[in-house]
Amino acid sequence: MTGGPDNLVSLARARKARSRAAQKAEADANALRFGRTRAERAADEARADQAARRLDAHRRDTVDTPRDRPDTSPAANPPGPPPGRRTS
């Protein structure tokens, strides 16, 4: 046997230590996410607005909407000769 009594680890202590480490990591992430000053939040919001405006400015003007395309549904194009043409 290579290990003695000093290598014993209480499973409950190990579980609690792991839980504490996970909670601390989550708390640190929340502090980064929510622990900001009003000026920092305003600056981030202004940057996001500017990025959205820049993206919208580069958007193409042509929009392919259903009313721009010809209707190809069966109800709009019944089978048979085109209207106004006689079939004699």
Coordinates of N, CA and C in Angstrom, one line a residue:
M1 N 0.8 -1.2 0.0 CA 0.0 0.0 0.0 C 0.9 1.2 0.0
T2 N 0.6 2.2 -0.9 CA 1.5 3.3 -1.0 C 1.1 4.5 -0.2
G3 N -0.2 4.6 0.1 CA -0.7 5.8 0.8 C -1.0 5.4 2.3
G4 N -0.8 6.4 3.1 CA -1.1 6.2 4.5 C -2.4 6.9 4.9
P5 N -2.6 7.0 6.2 CA -3.8 7.7 6.7 C -3.9 9.2 6.3
D6 N -2.7 9.8 6.1 CA -2.7 11.2 5.7 C -3.2 11.5 4.3
N7 N -3.4 10.5 3.5 CA -3.9 10.7 2.1 C -5.4 10.5 2.0
L8 N -6.0 10.2 3.2 CA -7.5 10.0 3.2 C -8.1 11.3 2.9
V9 N -9.2 11.3 2.1 CA -10.0 12.5 1.8 C -11.4 12.2 2.1
S10 N -12.0 13.1 2.9 CA -13.4 12.9 3.2 C -14.2 13.3 2.0
L11 N -15.1 12.4 1.6 CA -15.9 12.6 0.4 C -16.8 13.8 0.5
A12 N -17.3 14.0 1.7 CA -18.2 15.1 2.0 C -17.5 16.4 1.8
R13 N -16.2 16.4 2.4 CA -15.4 17.7 2.3 C -15.1 18.0 0.8
A14 N -14.7 16.9 0.1 CA -14.4 17.1 -1.3 C -15.6 17.6 -2.1
R15 N -16.8 17.1 -1.8 CA -18.0 17.5 -2.5 C -18.3 18.9 -2.2
K16 N -18.2 19.3 -0.9 CA -18.5 20.7 -0.5 C -17.5 21.6 -1.1
A17 N -16.2 21.2 -1.2 CA -15.2 22.1 -1.8 C -15.5 22.3 -3.3
R18 N -15.9 21.3 -3.9 CA -16.2 21.4 -5.4 C -17.4 22.3 -5.5
S19 N -18.4 22.2 -4.7 CA -19.6 23.0 -4.8 C -19.2 24.5 -4.5
R20 N -18.4 24.7 -3.5 CA -17.9 26.1 -3.2 C -17.2 26.7 -4.4
A21 N -16.3 25.9 -5.0 CA -15.6 26.4 -6.2 C -16.5 26.8 -7.3
A22 N -17.5 25.9 -7.6 CA -18.5 26.2 -8.6 C -19.3 27.5 -8.3
Q23 N -19.7 27.6 -7.1 CA -20.5 28.8 -6.7 C -19.6 30.1 -6.8
K24 N -18.4 30.0 -6.5 CA -17.5 31.2 -6.6 C -17.3 31.5 -8.1
A25 N -17.1 30.5 -8.9 CA -17.0 30.8 -10.3 C -18.2 31.5 -10.9
E26 N -19.4 31.0 -10.5 CA -20.7 31.6 -10.9 C -20.8 33.0 -10.4
A27 N -20.4 33.3 -9.1 CA -20.5 34.6 -8.6 C -19.5 35.5 -9.3
D28 N -18.3 35.1 -9.6 CA -17.4 35.9 -10.4 C -17.9 36.3 -11.8
A29 N -18.6 35.3 -12.4 CA -19.2 35.6 -13.7 C -20.3 36.6 -13.6
N30 N -21.1 36.5 -12.6 CA -22.2 37.4 -12.4 C -21.7 38.8 -12.0
A31 N -20.6 38.9 -11.3 CA -20.0 40.2 -10.9 C -19.5 40.8 -12.2
L32 N -18.9 40.1 -13.1 CA -18.5 40.7 -14.4 C -19.6 41.1 -15.2
R33 N -20.7 40.4 -15.2 CA -21.8 40.6 -16.0 C -22.7 41.8 -15.5
F34 N -22.9 41.8 -14.2 CA -23.9 42.7 -13.6 C -23.2 43.8 -12.8
G35 N -22.0 43.6 -12.4 CA -21.3 44.5 -11.5 C -20.6 45.6 -12.2
R36 N -21.3 46.4 -13.1 CA -20.7 47.5 -13.8 C -21.4 48.8 -13.4
T37 N -20.6 49.9 -13.7 CA -21.2 51.2 -13.3 C -22.2 51.6 -14.4
R38 N -22.9 52.6 -14.1 CA -23.9 53.1 -15.1 C -23.3 53.6 -16.3
A39 N -22.1 54.3 -16.2 CA -21.4 54.8 -17.3 C -20.9 53.6 -18.2
E40 N -20.4 52.5 -17.6 CA -20.0 51.4 -18.4 C -21.2 50.8 -19.2
R41 N -22.3 50.7 -18.5 CA -23.5 50.1 -19.2 C -23.9 51.0 -20.3
A42 N -23.9 52.4 -20.1 CA -24.3 53.3 -21.1 C -23.4 53.3 -22.3
A43 N -22.1 53.1 -22.0 CA -21.1 53.1 -23.1 C -21.3 51.8 -23.9
D44 N -21.6 50.7 -23.3 CA -21.8 49.4 -24.0 C -23.1 49.5 -24.8
E45 N -24.1 50.2 -24.3 CA -25.4 50.3 -25.0 C -25.1 51.2 -26.2
A46 N -24.4 52.3 -26.1 CA -24.1 53.2 -27.2 C -23.3 52.5 -28.3
R47 N -22.3 51.6 -27.9 CA -21.6 50.9 -28.9 C -22.5 49.9 -29.6
A48 N -23.4 49.3 -28.9 CA -24.3 48.3 -29.6 C -25.2 49.1 -30.5
D49 N -25.7 50.2 -30.1 CA -26.6 51.0 -31.0 C -25.9 51.5 -32.3
Q50 N -24.6 51.9 -32.1 CA -23.8 52.3 -33.2 C -23.6 51.2 -34.2
A51 N -23.3 50.0 -33.6 CA -23.0 48.8 -34.5 C -24.3 48.5 -35.2
A52 N -25.5 48.6 -34.6 CA -26.7 48.3 -35.3 C -27.0 49.3 -36.4
R53 N -26.7 50.6 -36.1 CA -27.0 51.6 -37.1 C -26.0 51.4 -38.3
R54 N -24.8 51.0 -38.0 CA -23.8 50.8 -39.1 C -24.2 49.6 -39.9
L55 N -24.7 48.5 -39.3 CA -25.2 47.4 -40.0 C -26.4 47.7 -40.9
D56 N -27.4 48.5 -40.3 CA -28.5 48.9 -41.1 C -28.2 49.8 -42.3
A57 N -27.1 50.6 -42.1 CA -26.7 51.5 -43.2 C -26.1 50.7 -44.4
H58 N -25.6 49.5 -44.1 CA -25.1 48.7 -45.2 C -26.1 47.7 -45.7
R59 N -27.3 47.8 -45.2 CA -28.3 46.8 -45.7 C -28.7 47.2 -47.1
R60 N -29.0 46.2 -47.9 CA -29.5 46.5 -49.3 C -30.9 47.0 -49.3
D61 N -31.2 47.8 -50.3 CA -32.5 48.4 -50.3 C -33.6 47.5 -51.0
T62 N -33.1 46.6 -51.8 CA -34.1 45.7 -52.5 C -34.6 44.7 -51.5
V63 N -35.9 44.6 -51.4 CA -36.5 43.6 -50.6 C -37.4 42.7 -51.4
D64 N -37.1 41.4 -51.4 CA -37.9 40.5 -52.2 C -39.1 40.0 -51.4
T65 N -40.2 40.7 -51.6 CA -41.4 40.4 -50.9 C -42.3 39.6 -51.8
P66 N -43.3 38.9 -51.3 CA -44.2 38.1 -52.1 C -44.9 38.9 -53.1
R67 N -45.2 40.1 -52.9 CA -46.0 40.9 -53.9 C -45.1 41.4 -55.0
D68 N -43.7 41.3 -54.9 CA -42.8 41.6 -55.9 C -42.7 40.5 -56.9
R69 N -43.0 39.3 -56.5 CA -42.8 38.1 -57.4 C -44.2 37.8 -58.0
P70 N -44.1 37.2 -59.2 CA -45.4 36.8 -59.9 C -46.0 35.6 -59.1
D71 N -47.3 35.6 -59.1 CA -48.0 34.5 -58.4 C -48.0 33.3 -59.3
T72 N -47.4 32.2 -58.7 CA -47.3 30.9 -59.5 C -48.1 29.8 -58.8
S73 N -49.0 30.2 -58.0 CA -49.9 29.2 -57.4 C -50.8 28.6 -58.4
P74 N -51.3 27.4 -58.2 CA -52.2 26.7 -59.2 C -53.5 27.5 -59.3
A75 N -54.0 28.1 -58.2 CA -55.3 28.9 -58.3 C -55.1 30.1 -59.2
A76 N -53.9 30.7 -59.2 CA -53.7 31.9 -60.0 C -53.5 31.5 -61.5
N77 N -53.0 30.3 -61.8 CA -52.7 29.9 -63.1 C -53.4 28.5 -63.4
P78 N -54.8 28.6 -63.7 CA -55.5 27.4 -64.0 C -55.0 26.8 -65.3
P79 N -55.1 25.4 -65.4 CA -54.7 24.8 -66.7 C -55.6 25.2 -67.8
G80 N -55.0 25.1 -69.0 CA -55.8 25.4 -70.2 C -55.2 26.6 -70.9
P81 N -55.9 27.1 -71.9 CA -55.3 28.2 -72.7 C -55.3 29.5 -71.9
P82 N -54.4 30.4 -72.3 CA -54.4 31.7 -71.5 C -55.7 32.4 -71.7
P83 N -56.1 33.2 -70.8 CA -57.4 34.0 -71.0 C -57.3 34.9 -72.1
G84 N -58.4 35.1 -72.8 CA -58.5 36.0 -74.0 C -58.2 35.3 -75.3
R85 N -57.8 34.1 -75.3 CA -57.4 33.4 -76.5 C -58.5 32.3 -76.8
R86 N -58.9 32.3 -78.0 CA -59.9 31.3 -78.4 C -59.3 30.0 -78.8
T87 N -60.0 28.9 -78.5 CA -59.5 27.6 -79.0 C -60.5 27.1 -79.9
S88 N -60.4 27.4 -81.2 CA -61.4 26.9 -82.2 C -61.0 25.6 -82.8

